Coordinates of C-alpha atoms in Angstrom, one line a residue:
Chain A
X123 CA 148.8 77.8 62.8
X124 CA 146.1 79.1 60.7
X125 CA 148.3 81.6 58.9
X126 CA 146.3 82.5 55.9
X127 CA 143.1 82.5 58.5
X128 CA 145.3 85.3 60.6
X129 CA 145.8 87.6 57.6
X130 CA 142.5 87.4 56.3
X131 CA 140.5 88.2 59.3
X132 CA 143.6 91.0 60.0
X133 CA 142.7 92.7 56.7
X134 CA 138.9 92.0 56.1
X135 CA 137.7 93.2 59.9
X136 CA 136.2 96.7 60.4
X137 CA 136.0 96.6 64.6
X138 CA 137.6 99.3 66.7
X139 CA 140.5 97.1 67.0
X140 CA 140.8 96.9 63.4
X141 CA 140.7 100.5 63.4
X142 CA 143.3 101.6 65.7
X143 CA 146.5 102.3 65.0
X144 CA 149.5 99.6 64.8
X145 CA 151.6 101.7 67.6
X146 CA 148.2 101.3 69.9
X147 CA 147.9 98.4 69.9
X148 CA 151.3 96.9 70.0
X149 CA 151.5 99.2 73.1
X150 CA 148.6 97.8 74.3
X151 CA 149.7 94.1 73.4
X152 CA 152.7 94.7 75.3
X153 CA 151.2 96.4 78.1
X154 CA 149.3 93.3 78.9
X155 CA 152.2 91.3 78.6
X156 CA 154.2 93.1 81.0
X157 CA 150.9 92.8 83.5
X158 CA 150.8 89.0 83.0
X159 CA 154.2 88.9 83.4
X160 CA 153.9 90.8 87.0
X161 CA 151.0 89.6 88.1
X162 CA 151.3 86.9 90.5
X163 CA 147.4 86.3 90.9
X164 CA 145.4 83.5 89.8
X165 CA 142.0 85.8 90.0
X166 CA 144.0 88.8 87.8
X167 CA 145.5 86.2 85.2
X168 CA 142.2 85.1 84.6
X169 CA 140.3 88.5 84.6
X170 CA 143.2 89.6 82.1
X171 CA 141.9 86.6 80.2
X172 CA 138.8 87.3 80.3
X173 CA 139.0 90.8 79.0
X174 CA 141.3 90.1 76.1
X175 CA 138.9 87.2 75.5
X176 CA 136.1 90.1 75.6
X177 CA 138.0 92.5 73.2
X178 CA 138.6 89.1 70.7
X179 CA 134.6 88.8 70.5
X180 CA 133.9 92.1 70.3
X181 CA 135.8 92.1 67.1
X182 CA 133.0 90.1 65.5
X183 CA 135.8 87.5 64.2
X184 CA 135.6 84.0 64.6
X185 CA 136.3 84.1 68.4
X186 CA 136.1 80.5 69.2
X187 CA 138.8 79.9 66.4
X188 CA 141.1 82.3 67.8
X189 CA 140.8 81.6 71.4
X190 CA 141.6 77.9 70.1
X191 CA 144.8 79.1 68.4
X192 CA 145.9 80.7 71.7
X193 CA 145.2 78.1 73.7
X194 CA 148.1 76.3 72.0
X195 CA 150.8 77.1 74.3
X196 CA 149.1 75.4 77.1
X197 CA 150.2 72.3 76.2
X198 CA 153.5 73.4 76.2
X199 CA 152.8 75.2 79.8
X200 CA 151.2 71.9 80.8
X201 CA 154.9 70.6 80.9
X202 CA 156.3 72.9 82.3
X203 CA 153.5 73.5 85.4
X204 CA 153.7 69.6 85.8
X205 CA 157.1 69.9 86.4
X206 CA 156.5 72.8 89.2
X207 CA 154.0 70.7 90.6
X208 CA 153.7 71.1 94.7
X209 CA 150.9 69.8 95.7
X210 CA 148.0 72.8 94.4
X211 CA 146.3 73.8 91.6
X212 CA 147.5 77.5 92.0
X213 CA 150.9 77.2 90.3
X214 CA 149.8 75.2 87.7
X215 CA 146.5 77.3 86.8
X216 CA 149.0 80.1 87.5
X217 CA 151.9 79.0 84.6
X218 CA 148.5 78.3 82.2
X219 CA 146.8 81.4 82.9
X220 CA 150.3 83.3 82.3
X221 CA 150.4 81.4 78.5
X222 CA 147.0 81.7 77.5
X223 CA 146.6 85.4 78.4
X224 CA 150.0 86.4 76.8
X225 CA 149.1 84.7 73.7
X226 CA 145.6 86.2 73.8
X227 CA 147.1 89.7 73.4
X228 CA 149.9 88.8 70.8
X229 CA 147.0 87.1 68.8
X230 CA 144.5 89.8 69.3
X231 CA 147.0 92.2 67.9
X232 CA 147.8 89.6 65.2
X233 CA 144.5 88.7 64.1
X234 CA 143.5 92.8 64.1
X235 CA 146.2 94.2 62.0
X236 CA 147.9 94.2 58.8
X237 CA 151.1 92.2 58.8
X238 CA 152.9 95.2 57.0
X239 CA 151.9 97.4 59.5
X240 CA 153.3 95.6 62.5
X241 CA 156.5 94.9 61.2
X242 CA 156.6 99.2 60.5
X243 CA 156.1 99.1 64.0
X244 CA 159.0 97.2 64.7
X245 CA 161.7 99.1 62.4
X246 CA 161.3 101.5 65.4
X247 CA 163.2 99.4 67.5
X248 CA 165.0 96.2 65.9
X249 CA 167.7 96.7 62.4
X250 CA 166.2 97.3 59.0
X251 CA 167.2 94.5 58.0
X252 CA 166.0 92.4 60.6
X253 CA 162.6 94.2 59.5
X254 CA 163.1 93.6 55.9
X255 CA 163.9 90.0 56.9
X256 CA 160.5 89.6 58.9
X257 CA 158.4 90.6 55.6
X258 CA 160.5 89.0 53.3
X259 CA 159.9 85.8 55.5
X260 CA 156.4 86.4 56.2
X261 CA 155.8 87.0 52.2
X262 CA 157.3 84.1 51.3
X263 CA 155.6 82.0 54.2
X264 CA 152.2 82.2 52.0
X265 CA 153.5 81.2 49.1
X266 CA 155.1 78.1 50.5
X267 CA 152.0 77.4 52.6
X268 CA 150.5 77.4 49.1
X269 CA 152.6 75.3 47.5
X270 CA 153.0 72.5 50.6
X271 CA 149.3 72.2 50.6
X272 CA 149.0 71.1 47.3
X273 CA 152.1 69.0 47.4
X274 CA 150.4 67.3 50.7
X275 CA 147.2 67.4 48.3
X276 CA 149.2 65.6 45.8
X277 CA 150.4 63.1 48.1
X278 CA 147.3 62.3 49.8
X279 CA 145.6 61.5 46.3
X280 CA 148.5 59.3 45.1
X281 CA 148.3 57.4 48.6
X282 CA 151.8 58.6 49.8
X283 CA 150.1 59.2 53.1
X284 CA 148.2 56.2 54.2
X285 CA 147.4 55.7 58.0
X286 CA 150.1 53.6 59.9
X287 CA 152.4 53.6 57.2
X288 CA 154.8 55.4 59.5
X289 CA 157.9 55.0 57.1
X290 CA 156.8 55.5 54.1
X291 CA 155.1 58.6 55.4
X292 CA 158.0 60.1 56.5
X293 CA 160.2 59.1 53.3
X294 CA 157.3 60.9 51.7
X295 CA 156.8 63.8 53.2
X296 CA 160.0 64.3 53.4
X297 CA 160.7 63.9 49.6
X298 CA 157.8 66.6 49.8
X299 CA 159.5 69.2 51.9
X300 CA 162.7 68.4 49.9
X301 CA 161.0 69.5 46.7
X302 CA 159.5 72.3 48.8
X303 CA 163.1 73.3 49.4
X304 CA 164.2 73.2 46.6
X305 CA 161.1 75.3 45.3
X306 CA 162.3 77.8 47.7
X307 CA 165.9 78.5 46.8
X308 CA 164.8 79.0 43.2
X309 CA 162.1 81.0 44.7
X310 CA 164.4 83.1 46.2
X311 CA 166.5 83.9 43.6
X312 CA 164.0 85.1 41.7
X313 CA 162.9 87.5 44.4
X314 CA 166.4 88.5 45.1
X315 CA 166.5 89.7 40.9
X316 CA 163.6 91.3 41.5
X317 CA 164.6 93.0 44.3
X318 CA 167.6 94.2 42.5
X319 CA 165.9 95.2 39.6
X320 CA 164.0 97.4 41.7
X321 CA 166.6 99.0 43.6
X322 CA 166.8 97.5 46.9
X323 CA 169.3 98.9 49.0
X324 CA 168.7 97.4 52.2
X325 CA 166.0 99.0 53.0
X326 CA 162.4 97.9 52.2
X327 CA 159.2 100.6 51.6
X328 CA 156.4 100.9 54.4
X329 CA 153.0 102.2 55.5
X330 CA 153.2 104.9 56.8
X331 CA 149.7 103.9 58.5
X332 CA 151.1 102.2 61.1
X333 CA 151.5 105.8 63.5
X334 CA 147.9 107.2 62.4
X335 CA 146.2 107.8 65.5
X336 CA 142.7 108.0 66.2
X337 CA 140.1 107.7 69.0
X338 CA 139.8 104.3 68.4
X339 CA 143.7 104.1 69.7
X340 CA 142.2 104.5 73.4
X341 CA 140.5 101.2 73.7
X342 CA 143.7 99.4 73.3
X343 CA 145.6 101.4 75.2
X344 CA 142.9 101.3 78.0
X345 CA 143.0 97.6 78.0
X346 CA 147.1 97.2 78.2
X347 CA 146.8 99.8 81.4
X348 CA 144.0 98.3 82.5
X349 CA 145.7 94.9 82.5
X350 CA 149.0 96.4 84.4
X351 CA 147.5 98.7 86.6
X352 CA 145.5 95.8 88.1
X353 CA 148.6 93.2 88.1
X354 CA 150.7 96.0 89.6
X355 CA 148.0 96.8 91.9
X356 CA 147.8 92.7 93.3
X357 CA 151.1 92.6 93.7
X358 CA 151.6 96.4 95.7
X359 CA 148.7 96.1 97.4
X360 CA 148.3 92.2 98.2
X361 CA 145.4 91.4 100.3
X362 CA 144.3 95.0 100.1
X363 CA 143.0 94.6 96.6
X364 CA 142.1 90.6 97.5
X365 CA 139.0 91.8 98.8
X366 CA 137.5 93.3 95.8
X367 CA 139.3 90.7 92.2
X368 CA 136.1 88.7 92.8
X369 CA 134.3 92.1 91.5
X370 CA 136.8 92.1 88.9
X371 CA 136.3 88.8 87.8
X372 CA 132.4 89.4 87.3
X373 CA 133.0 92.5 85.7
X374 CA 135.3 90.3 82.8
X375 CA 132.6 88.1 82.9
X376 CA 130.0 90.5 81.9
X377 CA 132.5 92.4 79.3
X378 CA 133.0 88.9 77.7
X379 CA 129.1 88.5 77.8
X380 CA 128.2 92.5 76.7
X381 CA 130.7 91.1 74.1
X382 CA 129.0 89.0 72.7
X383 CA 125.9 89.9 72.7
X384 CA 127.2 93.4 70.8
X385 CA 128.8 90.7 68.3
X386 CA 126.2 88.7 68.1
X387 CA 123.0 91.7 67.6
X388 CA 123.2 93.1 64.3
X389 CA 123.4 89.6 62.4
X390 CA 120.4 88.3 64.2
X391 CA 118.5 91.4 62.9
X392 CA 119.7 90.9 59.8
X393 CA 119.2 87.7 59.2
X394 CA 115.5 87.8 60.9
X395 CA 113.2 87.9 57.8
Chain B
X121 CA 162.4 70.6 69.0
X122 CA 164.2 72.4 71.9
X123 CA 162.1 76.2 72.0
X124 CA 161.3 76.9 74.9
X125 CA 158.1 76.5 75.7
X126 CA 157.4 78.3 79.2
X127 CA 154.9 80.8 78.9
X128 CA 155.6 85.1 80.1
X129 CA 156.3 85.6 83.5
X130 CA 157.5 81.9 84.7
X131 CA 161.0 82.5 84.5
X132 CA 162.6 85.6 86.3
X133 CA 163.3 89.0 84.6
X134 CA 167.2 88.8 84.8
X135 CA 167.3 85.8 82.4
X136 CA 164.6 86.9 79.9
X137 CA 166.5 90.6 80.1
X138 CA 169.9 88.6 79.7
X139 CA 168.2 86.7 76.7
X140 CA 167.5 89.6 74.5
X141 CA 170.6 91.8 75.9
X142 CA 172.8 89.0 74.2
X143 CA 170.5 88.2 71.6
X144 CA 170.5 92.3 70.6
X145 CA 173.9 92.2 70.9
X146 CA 174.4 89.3 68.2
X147 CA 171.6 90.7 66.2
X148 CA 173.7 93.9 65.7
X149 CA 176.8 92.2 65.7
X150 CA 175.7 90.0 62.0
X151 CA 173.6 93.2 60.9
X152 CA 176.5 95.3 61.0
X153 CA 178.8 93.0 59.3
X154 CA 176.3 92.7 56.9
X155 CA 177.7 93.6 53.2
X156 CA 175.8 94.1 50.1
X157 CA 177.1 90.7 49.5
X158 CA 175.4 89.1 52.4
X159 CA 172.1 91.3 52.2
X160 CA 172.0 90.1 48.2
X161 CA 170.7 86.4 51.0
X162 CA 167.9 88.5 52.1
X163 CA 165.7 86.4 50.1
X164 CA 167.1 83.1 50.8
X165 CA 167.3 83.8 54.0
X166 CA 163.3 84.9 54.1
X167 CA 162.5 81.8 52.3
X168 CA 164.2 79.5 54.8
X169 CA 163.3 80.9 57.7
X170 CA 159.0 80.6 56.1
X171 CA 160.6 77.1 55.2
X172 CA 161.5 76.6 58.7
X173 CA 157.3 77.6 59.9
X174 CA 156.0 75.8 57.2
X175 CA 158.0 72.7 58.7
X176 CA 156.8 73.9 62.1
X177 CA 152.7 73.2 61.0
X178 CA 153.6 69.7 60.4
X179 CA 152.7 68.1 63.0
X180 CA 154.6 64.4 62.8
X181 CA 153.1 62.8 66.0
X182 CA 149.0 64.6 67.8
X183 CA 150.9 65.6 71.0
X184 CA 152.6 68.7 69.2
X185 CA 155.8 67.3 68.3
X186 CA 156.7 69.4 64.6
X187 CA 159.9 70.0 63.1
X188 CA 162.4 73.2 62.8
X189 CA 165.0 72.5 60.3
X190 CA 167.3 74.9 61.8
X191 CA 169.9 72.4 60.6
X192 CA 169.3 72.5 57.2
X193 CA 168.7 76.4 57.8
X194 CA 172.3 76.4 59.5
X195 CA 173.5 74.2 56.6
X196 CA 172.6 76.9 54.2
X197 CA 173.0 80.3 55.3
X198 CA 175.5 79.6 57.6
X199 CA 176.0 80.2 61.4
X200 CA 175.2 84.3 61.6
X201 CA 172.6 84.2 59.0
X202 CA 171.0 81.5 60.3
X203 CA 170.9 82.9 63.4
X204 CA 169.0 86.0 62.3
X205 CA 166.4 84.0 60.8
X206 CA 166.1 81.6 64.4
X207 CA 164.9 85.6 65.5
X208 CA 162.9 86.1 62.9
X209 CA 161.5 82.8 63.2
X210 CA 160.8 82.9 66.9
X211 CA 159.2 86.4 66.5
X212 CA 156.6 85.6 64.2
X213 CA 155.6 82.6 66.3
X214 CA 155.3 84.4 69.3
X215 CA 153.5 87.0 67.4
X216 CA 150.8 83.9 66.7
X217 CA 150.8 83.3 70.1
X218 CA 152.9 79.9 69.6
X219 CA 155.5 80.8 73.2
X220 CA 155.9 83.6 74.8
X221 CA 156.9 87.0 73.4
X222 CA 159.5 88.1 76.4
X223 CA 160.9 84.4 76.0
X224 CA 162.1 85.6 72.0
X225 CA 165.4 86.3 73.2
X226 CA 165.9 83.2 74.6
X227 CA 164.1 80.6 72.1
X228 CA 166.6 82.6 69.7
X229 CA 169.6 82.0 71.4
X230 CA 169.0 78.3 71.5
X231 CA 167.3 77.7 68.2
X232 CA 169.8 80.3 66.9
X233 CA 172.9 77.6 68.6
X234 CA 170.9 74.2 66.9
X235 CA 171.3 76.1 63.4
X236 CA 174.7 77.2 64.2
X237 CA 176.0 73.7 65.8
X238 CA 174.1 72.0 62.8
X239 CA 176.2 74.3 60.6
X240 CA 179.6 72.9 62.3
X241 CA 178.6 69.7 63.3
X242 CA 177.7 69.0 59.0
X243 CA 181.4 70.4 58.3
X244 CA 182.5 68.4 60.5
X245 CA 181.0 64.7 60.0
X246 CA 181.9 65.7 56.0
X247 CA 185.4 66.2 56.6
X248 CA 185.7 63.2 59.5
X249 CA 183.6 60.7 57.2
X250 CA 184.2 62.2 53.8
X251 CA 182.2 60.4 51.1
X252 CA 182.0 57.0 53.2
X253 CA 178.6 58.5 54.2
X254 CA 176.0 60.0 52.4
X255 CA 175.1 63.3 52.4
X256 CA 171.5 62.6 53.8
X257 CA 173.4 60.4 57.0
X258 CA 175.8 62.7 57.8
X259 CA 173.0 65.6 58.2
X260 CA 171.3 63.3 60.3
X261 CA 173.6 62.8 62.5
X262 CA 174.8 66.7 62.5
X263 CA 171.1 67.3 63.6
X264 CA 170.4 64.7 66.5
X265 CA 174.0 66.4 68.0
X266 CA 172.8 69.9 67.8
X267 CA 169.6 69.1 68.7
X268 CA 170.8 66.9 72.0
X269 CA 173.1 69.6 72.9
X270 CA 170.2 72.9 72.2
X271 CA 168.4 70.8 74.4
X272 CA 170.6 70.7 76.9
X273 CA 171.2 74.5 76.9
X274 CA 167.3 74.9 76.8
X275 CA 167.8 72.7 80.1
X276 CA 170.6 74.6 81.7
X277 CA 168.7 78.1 80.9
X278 CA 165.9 76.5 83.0
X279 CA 168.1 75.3 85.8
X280 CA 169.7 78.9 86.1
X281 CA 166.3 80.3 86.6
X282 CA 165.9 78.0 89.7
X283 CA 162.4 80.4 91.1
X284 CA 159.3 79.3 91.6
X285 CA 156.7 81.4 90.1
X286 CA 155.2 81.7 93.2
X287 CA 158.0 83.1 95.1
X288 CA 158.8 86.2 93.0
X289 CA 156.3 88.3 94.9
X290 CA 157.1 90.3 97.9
X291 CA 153.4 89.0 98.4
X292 CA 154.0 85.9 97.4
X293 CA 152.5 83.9 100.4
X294 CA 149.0 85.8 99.5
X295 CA 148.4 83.5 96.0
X296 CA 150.1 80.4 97.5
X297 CA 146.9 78.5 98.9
X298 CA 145.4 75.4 99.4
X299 CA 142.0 74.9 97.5
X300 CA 140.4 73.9 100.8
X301 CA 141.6 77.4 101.5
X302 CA 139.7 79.2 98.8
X303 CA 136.7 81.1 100.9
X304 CA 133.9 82.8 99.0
X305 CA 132.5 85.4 101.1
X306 CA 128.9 86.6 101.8
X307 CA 129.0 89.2 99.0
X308 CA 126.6 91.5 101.2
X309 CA 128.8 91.6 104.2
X310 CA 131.4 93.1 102.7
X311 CA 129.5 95.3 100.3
X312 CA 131.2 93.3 97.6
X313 CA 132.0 89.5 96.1
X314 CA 135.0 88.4 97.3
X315 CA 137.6 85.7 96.5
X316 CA 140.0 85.3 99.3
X317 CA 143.6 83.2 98.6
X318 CA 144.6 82.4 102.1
X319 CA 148.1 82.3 102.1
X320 CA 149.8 78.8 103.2
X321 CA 152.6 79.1 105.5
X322 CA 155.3 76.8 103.6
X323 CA 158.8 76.4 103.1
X324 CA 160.0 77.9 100.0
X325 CA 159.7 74.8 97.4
X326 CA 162.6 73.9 95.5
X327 CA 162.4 73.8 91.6
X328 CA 161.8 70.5 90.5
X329 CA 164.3 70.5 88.1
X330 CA 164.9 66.7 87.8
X331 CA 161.8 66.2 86.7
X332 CA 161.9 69.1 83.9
X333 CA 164.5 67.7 82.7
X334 CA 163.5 63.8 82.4
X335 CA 160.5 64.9 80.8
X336 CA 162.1 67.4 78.5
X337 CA 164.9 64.5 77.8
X338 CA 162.3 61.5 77.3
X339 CA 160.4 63.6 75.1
X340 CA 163.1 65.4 73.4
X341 CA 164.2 62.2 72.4
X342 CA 161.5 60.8 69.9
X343 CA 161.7 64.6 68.7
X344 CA 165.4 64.8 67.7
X345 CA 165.5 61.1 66.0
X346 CA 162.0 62.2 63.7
X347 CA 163.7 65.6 63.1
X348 CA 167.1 63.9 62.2
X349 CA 165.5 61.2 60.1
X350 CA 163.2 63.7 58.2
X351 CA 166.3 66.5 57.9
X352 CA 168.5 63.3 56.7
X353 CA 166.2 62.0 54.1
X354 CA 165.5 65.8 52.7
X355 CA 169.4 66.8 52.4
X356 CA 169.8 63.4 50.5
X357 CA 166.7 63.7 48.6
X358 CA 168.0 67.7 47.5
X359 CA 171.6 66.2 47.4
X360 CA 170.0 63.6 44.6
X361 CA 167.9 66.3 42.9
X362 CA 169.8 69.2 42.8
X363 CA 173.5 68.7 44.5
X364 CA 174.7 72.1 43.0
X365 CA 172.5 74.0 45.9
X366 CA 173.6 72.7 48.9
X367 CA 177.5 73.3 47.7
X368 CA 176.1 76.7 45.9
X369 CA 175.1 77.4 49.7
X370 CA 178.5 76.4 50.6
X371 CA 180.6 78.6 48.4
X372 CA 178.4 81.8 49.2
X373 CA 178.6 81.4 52.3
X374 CA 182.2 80.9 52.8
X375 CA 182.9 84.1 50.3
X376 CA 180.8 85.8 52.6
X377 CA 182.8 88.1 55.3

């Protein structure tokens, strides 16, 4: 998980997807979901895809990264469509279509907005403290990620992580995340004193940014309805609709294309001498 | 070892509905009970849980298998603590695309179990083998038990959604085909490209549970004796190092309401 990658390109981005709102574009994220979720269509899984894979380009981020980060849980789907196996590809690209396009829109909302302003999101509907436990964890997630990469630094340089040396490997890198632990409980008690100090009463401060809307809140929007209305719309209308998700296929295509070449334009002409 | 890795929209809606109706439920059942006492752990329990996804980047063998010291997350906050930060845990990951977002409720419920059974399962290989085993062996074992039995919940969760993807659809028969099926028609004579899925006429295929399972079993396996070694050797190397935090964690939590 490129973690410090996520929050970086979340905060440093200046696309339309960076500037929508939070609430858009969790809608949106969601929206999608729910359309993988329905859709029971190889061709409208993979236009889904295609379209988040078109929004993640146009976002001028490092697209290939991210759509390598999503394509994580496919392994994971692999399993499972291997064990659903009957005989045709369909199921299988089905279950691996389903992952890759659900993780698509989690990451695209991930990689586009400010981890503060996601979890405001969620105080909407989950506990407070549930909320003030998801920043609390995700704060102290970088500075652990800090520290275990220099301990793995460490341990590299002293030879505590030789190839083959399975054993002594795992005695060391445990000893390394047992240290880590032990970093983190002091860690923690520290933030907990400062959280006192401060007056926490169960109840952490947040951007109000989070609800701003603004024209830019339509593109997400119009990609989560896009993505159900045609999953809803394979699965009402069947072979009705079969007739034309070729077109909608070639018109991914060419948004993923369009994409790229809109990414792609302005640093050509500015790097030209 | 034991999330469940099935992607959105493989399993039916009842049991992903089911999964965050129960999960909800204990959500707001430790939130409530939550007392200044217990929120004071908001900290700890934030830097376990990033403990837990910092654990979850290691990858110990290429083919994805990591670790989630939900056991020693169990071991130290305790079973409803613990359990809120298997939710938190789960929700960030899906967040990063790492499993499905709808299947939160569920991943919770059984990382949320390993954490709490770890919790139990420690308490109880330290009273039934007292100081003839080290600290280090006796989470080891407490983690290959929770981790066999999450596992088998994980399994059983599967088995109970016994649908084919497939077969959800009223249309279902229109995206079951055979690739010799697929026919790409003259895009002029319809006015239009076109990608037809001829259905298959079939009898509804059974859920090849048996196999899920070997695989997930055989798999599993390797997963829970790394995870138990590693989780052994870092509760005795903490037990060496510092022995007052994992029986500070102890007291705390059993002053705790």
């Amino acid at each position: 998980m490129d973690i410090a990658a996520i929050d970086f390109w979340a905060n440093s981005g200046r696309s339309v997807f960076h500037r929508a709102s939070a609430l858009s574009k969790t809608v949106g994220a969601l929206l999608v979901v729910a359309g993988v979720v329905l859709s029971l269509d190889v061709v409208v899984l993979a236009t889904i895809y295609l379209a988040l894979a078109a929004a993640v380009v146009s976002t001028r981020l490092p697209a290939r990264r991210i759509l390598l980060i999503g394509a994580y849980p496919a392994v994971f789907a692999l399993l499972f469509a291997l064990s659903r196996w009957d005989g045709t590809w369909i199921t299988p690209a089905m279950i691996l279509l389903k992952a890759l396009a659900a993780a698509l829109a989690m990451l695209l909302l991930i990689t586009t907005t400010p981890y503060p302003l996601v979890f405001a999101t969620f105080r909407r509907f989950l506990p407070g403290v549930v909320v003030d436990a998801l920043f609390l964890t995700y704060r102290s997630l970088f500075l652990l990620l800090d520290l275990f990469g220099h301990l793995l630094t460490a341990l590299r340089l002293r030879g505590g992580l030789a190839p083959h040396a399975y054993a002594r490997n795992a005695r060391n890198l445990a000893q390394g995340l047992g240290l880590l632990l032990i970093r983190a409980l002091d860690l923690s008690e520290r933030m907990s004193d400062v959280l006192r100090l401060r007056g926490y009463r169960g109840h952490l401060g947040e951007a109000r940014r989070w609800r701003a809307l603004s024209r830019y809140d339509l593109i997400p929007i119009l990609l989560g309805l896009g993505a159900l209305s045609l999953a809803l719309a394979s699965r009402l209308l069947g072979q009705t609709l079969g007739g034309y998700n070729g077109l909608v296929l070639l018109l991914a295509l060419l948004a993923v294309l369009a994409s790229a070449g809109y990414a792609h334009w302005p640093a050509r002409t500015k790097g030209s001498p | 070892m034991s999330h469940i890795h099935i992607p959105d929209g493989v399993l039916p809606a009842w049991i992903i509905l089911a999964g965050w109706a129960l999960t909800g439920l204990l959500l707001v059942l430790v939130t409530r009970r939550m007392e200044a006492a217990e929120r004071r752990r908001l900290p700890l329990l934030g830097m376990v849980s990033a403990l837990m996804l910092v654990g979850m980047t290691v990858e110990l063998v290429p083919i994805g298998y990591h670790i989630n010291l939900s056991v020693i997350a169990g071991i130290l906050l305790g079973p409803a603590l613990a359990f809120l930060a298997a939710f938190v845990v789960d929700l960030i990951l899906a967040l990063f695309g790492h499993g499905g977002i709808t299947v939160v409720g569920l991943n919770t419920l059984v990382i949320g179990a390993e954490a709490a059974l770890g919790y139990y399962a420690f308490r109880a290989f330290s009273r039934l083998l007292g100081q003839r085993a080290s600290a280090g062996l006796r989470a080891g074992l407490a983690t290959a038990l929770s981790l066999l039995l999450s596992t088998l919940l994980m399994i059983g969760l599967v088995a109970v959604s016994t649908v084919n993807p497939g077969q959800q659809a009223p249309h279902a028969a229109a995206v079951e085909v055979e690739p010799d099926r697929l026919v790409l028609r003259n895009p002029l004579g319809e006015g239009l490209v076109v990608l037809e899925l001829q259905p298959v006429e079939e009898e509804a295929r059974a859920l090849d549970l048996a196999t899920f399972a070997r695989l997930v079993l055989a798999l599993g396996a390797v997963g829970w004796t790394l995870e138990a070694v590693l989780t052994g050797l870092i509760v005795g190397y903490v037990r060496r190092l510092r022995p007052d935090l994992l029986e500070a964690g102890a007291r705390e939590r059993d002053s705790a309401p």
